[in-house]
Amino acid sequence: MDPLFESLNEAQCEAVRHVDGPMLVLAGPGSGKTRVVTHRIAHMRQAGVAASNILALTFTNKAADEMHARVEQLVPGEPVWVSTFHRFGARLLRHYAEYVGLTPNFTIYDTKDAKQTLARLIDTGNFKTMHYTPDRIAHAISAAKNKLITADKYEPRPGSPLSQIVAEIYPAYQARLLASSAVDFDDLLLHIAQLLYQNAEVRATLDERFRYILVDEYQDTNHVQYVLLRALSVDYPNLAVTGDPDQSIYGWRGADINNILQFETDYPEVKVVRLERNYRSTKRILRVADQLIAHNLRRKKKALFTDNDEGNAVRLVEYANQDDEAEGIAAQIAEAIAAGRHQASDFAIFYRVNALSRVLESALRQAGVPYQIIRGQEFYQRKEIKDVLAYCQLINNPRDDQAVLRTINTPARGIGRKTIDRLTQHAYRHGLSLLDAAREAVQVEGLAVRSAKKVAVYVSLADKLSQLAAGDVEEILGTILSESGYHEHLEEGDSEEDLNRLANIEELLTDARQFDEKNPGGGHLETYLENAWLTGETDGWETETEKVTLMTLHAAKGLEFPSVYLIAVEHGLLPHERSTSDESQLEEERRLAFVGITRAEKHLQLSYAAHRDFRGQRRRTVPSSFLLEMPREELELTQNSKDDGGWDESTWDDDLAFDPVALEAQNDGFVVEPPDDEESDTPSLQIAAAQVTTAAQLAGATTESQKPVSPNVFAQGMAVSHPQHGLGKIVALSGSGHNRRATVQFATAGEKRFVLSHSPIRPVGK
């Protein structure tokens, strides 16, 4: 047998052998679909299909990286393009930018930047928004984009005030993005789908290029992605999609389950393969999941089975309140780790909304259990990180208004809100970018001469920084921190928050250095920024560390853990309150519970609290109706509640009417930062003047030892000494190992550059 097929079961082999024509692979949880996709790519390569003609698309960077690594291991050589949808869209858009009115160096706005742009537009343009917030309007615009409705085609619905407002603001918002040469996340795919629809030559060229397209998690595609894939599969309809309608959980952000349900209608000649053998979970966990999801109507039936052990019963625990729930789970985990039965990384705790993590964090800390919270872009969303990256965005794309707004008075330069408002109005009135408007500060109506001079200083800084674009990213960041005064600004503070911000800046510099090592030669700032913009939900997950993982159910899809705790299985939370009056949303909530259950390999505990403090209110809870849809014989009920009104075993025979719990649970609920895992050993960047009092002392410190100093000792902002040039400060670093370089600003000799492994400079006091 071909070694490529030795580890595959019959259904997997059937899918892997298929080369030409459309294919639908219905893959249940834990059925080895990633193996099927990667082995199929390898089989196609062995069958003579060129790597350049194969495109594999998925939804997370983690999944894309895993696929790429597996394919490379199976068939080393010319790499196949494996990407997320949005990275694929960004790369194509860089190439075809001029077709849609952008420059190739366009900026990608994250959700917050896009909403701030919209809010500023509403204020400046004096749009009447009634009682609708910018968030609500932004959501409506995003929904339109996901349905491939462009600004010029948007039509208000009769009797809908919100759509009337959107009809006015949407075109102005899109025009402002183009003026800034910027896109939001939705635009990355909208522009490409629109281009493929309108330009037959481009569509045919890309169809010819990507003759074989493989899509993972097809149930999560939205209408724009559907149109894009259809356009690329006209001349070469070799579209193979893998997915599971039972795991479609992103309808709230535009995913359309009909795309997978109707695939056989779209492609009548399709080959359908069902992957029903589960390699992950025990039989008892699988039966609980299977019986629950069978209550959904909009699905493709599958007969899930496994050869794994029967396993333990699924535990269903009632706690008195959320504190008991968190403390009970933390105690179980701590005891299992102490007894040596499990490692911390074996455990995951899932919840429907982020706000539920707070009490869990407190309990785990009290129990001495290390943990991590998966929140995706959180690092890049921190204020100090966004501030520094905004300078980078300005270097990469001077037309980026959002970058100007973030940096023009950061750190404070005496440029007030009124000055910025006048610059913004001038820019909008004359069709200029904000930076170009700043260049005309002396001509801006109502702007005082004193204010115009301060703006001119900022413009001079922006122009100076623009010359850095071709350098290493670490060096660019270091120079930004020095020239802008941002590093000095943080050093002046002595609060714990200021120290944390400095530590985060050091982490950003480390991140940049690691990027430079993988991308030598400089000139990759745009790629670095794109990596930051398109960070996925689970990209911050540390898989090589011993910590318990806390995450939402939405973030958990695609992962697996030996032991899983699913908390707050309560009406109003799971299913979410907003789904109770809509059957399609209720089915998605059931799919969400199904996803959480099927992440568990050996042990699963479901729990609810008799009372829960949430959003500032204490409420009596109602257990989730989903619990009644699970097989009673597979559950082990435990009541840890002291409330005699709890939900005991007799409830299973009752015909209960569940009343909604009025909980206002949002996906972006309140969260608490986890504690630092260890103290930073980075030398303090605040240099005491008493360290060096005379030139003689300084000379003595530098000549006392001729032993070489490791290049890794040096840090951004560090005070250093040189035998000839005296005292200086590191303002930029780049490279690594023996090639690590530093730019030092000396008090008397000005700016000098050194290769640290061959340099006499020493850290002051070392």
mmCIF file of N, CA, C and O in Angstrom, residues 533-590:
data_model
loop_
_atom_site.group_PDB
_atom_site.id
_atom_site.type_symbol
_atom_site.label_atom_id
_atom_site.label_comp_id
_atom_site.label_asym_id
_atom_site.label_seq_id
_atom_site.Cartn_x
_atom_site.Cartn_y
_atom_site.Cartn_z
ATOM 1 N N TRP A 533 -2.395 42.711 12.161
ATOM 2 C CA TRP A 533 -3.798 43.011 11.872
ATOM 3 C C TRP A 533 -4.647 41.749 11.789
ATOM 4 O O TRP A 533 -5.803 41.752 12.193
ATOM 5 N N LEU A 534 -4.061 40.694 11.254
ATOM 6 C CA LEU A 534 -4.837 39.483 10.979
ATOM 7 C C LEU A 534 -4.558 38.377 11.993
ATOM 8 O O LEU A 534 -4.661 37.197 11.679
ATOM 9 N N THR A 535 -4.208 38.772 13.207
ATOM 10 C CA THR A 535 -4.027 37.788 14.266
ATOM 11 C C THR A 535 -5.351 37.109 14.545
ATOM 12 O O THR A 535 -6.373 37.765 14.686
ATOM 13 N N GLY A 536 -5.335 35.785 14.622
ATOM 14 C CA GLY A 536 -6.559 35.029 14.824
ATOM 15 C C GLY A 536 -6.914 34.856 16.282
ATOM 16 O O GLY A 536 -6.155 35.191 17.184
ATOM 17 N N GLU A 537 -8.091 34.278 16.508
ATOM 18 C CA GLU A 537 -8.637 34.162 17.849
ATOM 19 C C GLU A 537 -7.779 33.298 18.767
ATOM 20 O O GLU A 537 -7.687 33.537 19.957
ATOM 21 N N THR A 538 -7.163 32.269 18.208
ATOM 22 C CA THR A 538 -6.373 31.361 19.051
ATOM 23 C C THR A 538 -4.877 31.504 18.828
ATOM 24 O O THR A 538 -4.101 30.672 19.300
ATOM 25 N N ASP A 539 -4.436 32.567 18.132
ATOM 26 C CA ASP A 539 -3.013 32.713 17.837
ATOM 27 C C ASP A 539 -2.181 32.981 19.091
ATOM 28 O O ASP A 539 -0.980 32.750 19.104
ATOM 29 N N GLY A 540 -2.829 33.500 20.139
ATOM 30 C CA GLY A 540 -2.096 33.764 21.371
ATOM 31 C C GLY A 540 -2.019 32.561 22.296
ATOM 32 O O GLY A 540 -1.479 32.643 23.391
ATOM 33 N N TRP A 541 -2.536 31.444 21.855
ATOM 34 C CA TRP A 541 -2.577 30.244 22.689
ATOM 35 C C TRP A 541 -1.203 29.596 22.767
ATOM 36 O O TRP A 541 -0.613 29.245 21.750
ATOM 37 N N GLU A 542 -0.684 29.454 23.979
ATOM 38 C CA GLU A 542 0.611 28.818 24.191
ATOM 39 C C GLU A 542 0.393 27.319 24.357
ATOM 40 O O GLU A 542 -0.132 26.861 25.369
ATOM 41 N N THR A 543 0.759 26.546 23.344
ATOM 42 C CA THR A 543 0.528 25.105 23.384
ATOM 43 C C THR A 543 1.669 24.348 24.063
ATOM 44 O O THR A 543 1.516 23.181 24.396
ATOM 45 N N GLU A 544 2.799 25.001 24.245
ATOM 46 C CA GLU A 544 3.968 24.323 24.817
ATOM 47 C C GLU A 544 4.169 24.675 26.282
ATOM 48 O O GLU A 544 5.261 24.572 26.808
ATOM 49 N N THR A 545 3.115 25.074 26.949
ATOM 50 C CA THR A 545 3.247 25.466 28.349
ATOM 51 C C THR A 545 2.225 24.719 29.191
ATOM 52 O O THR A 545 1.188 24.284 28.690
ATOM 53 N N GLU A 546 2.540 24.546 30.459
ATOM 54 C CA GLU A 546 1.650 23.808 31.347
ATOM 55 C C GLU A 546 0.683 24.767 32.050
ATOM 56 O O GLU A 546 0.933 25.246 33.150
ATOM 57 N N LYS A 547 -0.399 25.045 31.372
ATOM 58 C CA LYS A 547 -1.436 25.919 31.917
ATOM 59 C C LYS A 547 -2.810 25.387 31.533
ATOM 60 O O LYS A 547 -2.986 24.806 30.461
ATOM 61 N N VAL A 548 -3.779 25.619 32.403
ATOM 62 C CA VAL A 548 -5.168 25.346 32.068
ATOM 63 C C VAL A 548 -5.627 26.398 31.071
ATOM 64 O O VAL A 548 -5.258 27.573 31.180
ATOM 65 N N THR A 549 -6.418 25.993 30.104
ATOM 66 C CA THR A 549 -6.885 26.923 29.078
ATOM 67 C C THR A 549 -8.322 27.339 29.355
ATOM 68 O O THR A 549 -9.197 26.489 29.556
ATOM 69 N N LEU A 550 -8.558 28.645 29.364
ATOM 70 C CA LEU A 550 -9.910 29.206 29.503
ATOM 71 C C LEU A 550 -10.267 29.881 28.187
ATOM 72 O O LEU A 550 -9.484 30.683 27.656
ATOM 73 N N MET A 551 -11.446 29.580 27.653
ATOM 74 C CA MET A 551 -11.836 30.204 26.388
ATOM 75 C C MET A 551 -13.344 30.106 26.174
ATOM 76 O O MET A 551 -14.031 29.294 26.803
ATOM 77 N N THR A 552 -13.848 30.930 25.276
ATOM 78 C CA THR A 552 -15.254 30.844 24.901
ATOM 79 C C THR A 552 -15.472 29.619 24.029
ATOM 80 O O THR A 552 -14.540 29.088 23.422
ATOM 81 N N LEU A 553 -16.709 29.184 23.935
ATOM 82 C CA LEU A 553 -17.053 28.058 23.076
ATOM 83 C C LEU A 553 -16.741 28.360 21.618
ATOM 84 O O LEU A 553 -16.337 27.470 20.864
ATOM 85 N N HIS A 554 -16.905 29.602 21.209
ATOM 86 C CA HIS A 554 -16.614 29.961 19.817
ATOM 87 C C HIS A 554 -15.124 29.780 19.501
ATOM 88 O O HIS A 554 -14.765 29.366 18.402
ATOM 89 N N ALA A 555 -14.273 30.089 20.467
ATOM 90 C CA ALA A 555 -12.830 29.972 20.235
ATOM 91 C C ALA A 555 -12.363 28.529 20.283
ATOM 92 O O ALA A 555 -11.288 28.200 19.780
ATOM 93 N N ALA A 556 -13.188 27.638 20.864
ATOM 94 C CA ALA A 556 -12.749 26.265 21.113
ATOM 95 C C ALA A 556 -12.808 25.374 19.879
ATOM 96 O O ALA A 556 -12.183 24.312 19.862
ATOM 97 N N LYS A 557 -13.546 25.785 18.858
ATOM 98 C CA LYS A 557 -13.738 24.904 17.708
ATOM 99 C C LYS A 557 -12.403 24.579 17.055
ATOM 100 O O LYS A 557 -11.559 25.443 16.861
ATOM 101 N N GLY A 558 -12.205 23.307 16.746
ATOM 102 C CA GLY A 558 -10.972 22.863 16.122
ATOM 103 C C GLY A 558 -9.929 22.378 17.109
ATOM 104 O O GLY A 558 -8.889 21.864 16.705
ATOM 105 N N LEU A 559 -10.217 22.513 18.418
ATOM 106 C CA LEU A 559 -9.253 22.106 19.435
ATOM 107 C C LEU A 559 -9.742 20.848 20.148
ATOM 108 O O LEU A 559 -10.881 20.419 19.973
ATOM 109 N N GLU A 560 -8.876 20.268 20.973
ATOM 110 C CA GLU A 560 -9.257 19.093 21.751
ATOM 111 C C GLU A 560 -8.426 19.037 23.019
ATOM 112 O O GLU A 560 -7.270 19.477 23.041
ATOM 113 N N PHE A 561 -9.044 18.489 24.084
ATOM 114 C CA PHE A 561 -8.389 18.397 25.384
ATOM 115 C C PHE A 561 -8.807 17.098 26.064
ATOM 116 O O PHE A 561 -9.955 16.658 25.919
ATOM 117 N N PRO A 562 -7.921 16.492 26.843
ATOM 118 C CA PRO A 562 -8.307 15.288 27.581
ATOM 119 C C PRO A 562 -9.493 15.526 28.518
ATOM 120 O O PRO A 562 -10.374 14.675 28.646
ATOM 121 N N SER A 563 -9.517 16.683 29.185
ATOM 122 C CA SER A 563 -10.583 16.979 30.153
ATOM 123 C C SER A 563 -11.182 18.351 29.882
ATOM 124 O O SER A 563 -10.444 19.342 29.768
ATOM 125 N N VAL A 564 -12.505 18.400 29.798
ATOM 126 C CA VAL A 564 -13.197 19.649 29.472
ATOM 127 C C VAL A 564 -14.265 19.927 30.527
ATOM 128 O O VAL A 564 -15.013 19.022 30.936
ATOM 129 N N TYR A 565 -14.324 21.186 30.964
ATOM 130 C CA TYR A 565 -15.403 21.674 31.823
ATOM 131 C C TYR A 565 -16.208 22.705 31.028
ATOM 132 O O TYR A 565 -15.636 23.671 30.503
ATOM 133 N N LEU A 566 -17.507 22.488 30.934
ATOM 134 C CA LEU A 566 -18.397 23.439 30.260
ATOM 135 C C LEU A 566 -19.316 24.008 31.331
ATOM 136 O O LEU A 566 -20.163 23.291 31.885
ATOM 137 N N ILE A 567 -19.119 25.286 31.644
ATOM 138 C CA ILE A 567 -19.829 25.896 32.774
ATOM 139 C C ILE A 567 -21.056 26.668 32.309
ATOM 140 O O ILE A 567 -21.235 26.943 31.127
ATOM 141 N N ALA A 568 -21.897 27.039 33.291
ATOM 142 C CA ALA A 568 -23.063 27.906 33.067
ATOM 143 C C ALA A 568 -23.968 27.389 31.960
ATOM 144 O O ALA A 568 -24.389 28.138 31.085
ATOM 145 N N VAL A 569 -24.270 26.079 32.033
ATOM 146 C CA VAL A 569 -25.203 25.500 31.052
ATOM 147 C C VAL A 569 -26.605 25.841 31.554
ATOM 148 O O VAL A 569 -27.308 25.015 32.137
ATOM 149 N N GLU A 570 -26.972 27.083 31.315
ATOM 150 C CA GLU A 570 -28.190 27.658 31.883
ATOM 151 C C GLU A 570 -28.980 28.401 30.819
ATOM 152 O O GLU A 570 -28.399 28.970 29.885
ATOM 153 N N HIS A 571 -30.284 28.391 30.975
ATOM 154 C CA HIS A 571 -31.131 29.120 30.051
ATOM 155 C C HIS A 571 -30.818 30.611 30.146
ATOM 156 O O HIS A 571 -30.722 31.173 31.228
ATOM 157 N N GLY A 572 -30.636 31.228 29.019
ATOM 158 C CA GLY A 572 -30.244 32.634 28.969
ATOM 159 C C GLY A 572 -28.766 32.806 28.690
ATOM 160 O O GLY A 572 -28.345 33.859 28.230
ATOM 161 N N LEU A 573 -27.978 31.755 28.985
ATOM 162 C CA LEU A 573 -26.552 31.771 28.665
ATOM 163 C C LEU A 573 -26.239 30.728 27.600
ATOM 164 O O LEU A 573 -25.567 31.003 26.620
ATOM 165 N N LEU A 574 -26.714 29.510 27.797
ATOM 166 C CA LEU A 574 -26.542 28.456 26.800
ATOM 167 C C LEU A 574 -27.785 27.567 26.849
ATOM 168 O O LEU A 574 -27.849 26.654 27.664
ATOM 169 N N PRO A 575 -28.807 27.850 26.027
ATOM 170 C CA PRO A 575 -28.788 28.801 24.916
ATOM 171 C C PRO A 575 -28.851 30.250 25.390
ATOM 172 O O PRO A 575 -29.434 30.549 26.429
ATOM 173 N N HIS A 576 -28.261 31.108 24.572
ATOM 174 C CA HIS A 576 -28.230 32.532 24.875
ATOM 175 C C HIS A 576 -29.640 33.106 24.809
ATOM 176 O O HIS A 576 -30.480 32.659 24.039
ATOM 177 N N GLU A 577 -29.882 34.096 25.654
ATOM 178 C CA GLU A 577 -31.205 34.713 25.731
ATOM 179 C C GLU A 577 -31.703 35.185 24.365
ATOM 180 O O GLU A 577 -32.885 35.064 24.042
ATOM 181 N N ARG A 578 -30.798 35.710 23.537
ATOM 182 C CA ARG A 578 -31.230 36.289 22.266
ATOM 183 C C ARG A 578 -31.736 35.230 21.282
ATOM 184 O O ARG A 578 -32.332 35.565 20.271
ATOM 185 N N SER A 579 -31.474 33.955 21.569
ATOM 186 C CA SER A 579 -31.857 32.904 20.624
ATOM 187 C C SER A 579 -33.217 32.287 20.924
ATOM 188 O O SER A 579 -33.730 31.504 20.122
ATOM 189 N N THR A 580 -33.806 32.617 22.056
ATOM 190 C CA THR A 580 -34.980 31.874 22.510
ATOM 191 C C THR A 580 -36.206 32.066 21.629
ATOM 192 O O THR A 580 -37.093 31.212 21.607
ATOM 193 N N SER A 581 -36.279 33.160 20.894
ATOM 194 C CA SER A 581 -37.461 33.414 20.066
ATOM 195 C C SER A 581 -37.218 33.133 18.589
ATOM 196 O O SER A 581 -38.074 33.425 17.756
ATOM 197 N N ASP A 582 -36.060 32.586 18.246
ATOM 198 C CA ASP A 582 -35.717 32.320 16.849
ATOM 199 C C ASP A 582 -35.195 30.888 16.740
ATOM 200 O O ASP A 582 -34.136 30.572 17.284
ATOM 201 N N GLU A 583 -35.925 30.045 16.041
ATOM 202 C CA GLU A 583 -35.562 28.634 15.972
ATOM 203 C C GLU A 583 -34.208 28.423 15.324
ATOM 204 O O GLU A 583 -33.432 27.550 15.742
ATOM 205 N N SER A 584 -33.867 29.211 14.295
ATOM 206 C CA SER A 584 -32.573 29.038 13.623
ATOM 207 C C SER A 584 -31.425 29.406 14.560
ATOM 208 O O SER A 584 -30.380 28.747 14.573
ATOM 209 N N GLN A 585 -31.627 30.466 15.373
ATOM 210 C CA GLN A 585 -30.596 30.837 16.341
ATOM 211 C C GLN A 585 -30.498 29.805 17.459
ATOM 212 O O GLN A 585 -29.405 29.517 17.957
ATOM 213 N N LEU A 586 -31.635 29.230 17.841
ATOM 214 C CA LEU A 586 -31.621 28.202 18.873
ATOM 215 C C LEU A 586 -30.849 26.977 18.383
ATOM 216 O O LEU A 586 -30.097 26.360 19.143
ATOM 217 N N GLU A 587 -31.006 26.641 17.102
ATOM 218 C CA GLU A 587 -30.251 25.518 16.548
ATOM 219 C C GLU A 587 -28.753 25.823 16.543
ATOM 220 O O GLU A 587 -27.935 24.934 16.781
ATOM 221 N N GLU A 588 -28.381 27.083 16.292
ATOM 222 C CA GLU A 588 -26.961 27.430 16.332
ATOM 223 C C GLU A 588 -26.413 27.324 17.747
ATOM 224 O O GLU A 588 -25.277 26.885 17.951
ATOM 225 N N GLU A 589 -27.210 27.706 18.741
ATOM 226 C CA GLU A 589 -26.783 27.548 20.135
ATOM 227 C C GLU A 589 -26.588 26.071 20.471
ATOM 228 O O GLU A 589 -25.656 25.702 21.190
ATOM 229 N N ARG A 590 -27.463 25.227 19.937
ATOM 230 C CA ARG A 590 -27.319 23.791 20.173
ATOM 231 C C ARG A 590 -26.049 23.273 19.507
ATOM 232 O O ARG A 590 -25.334 22.425 20.052
#
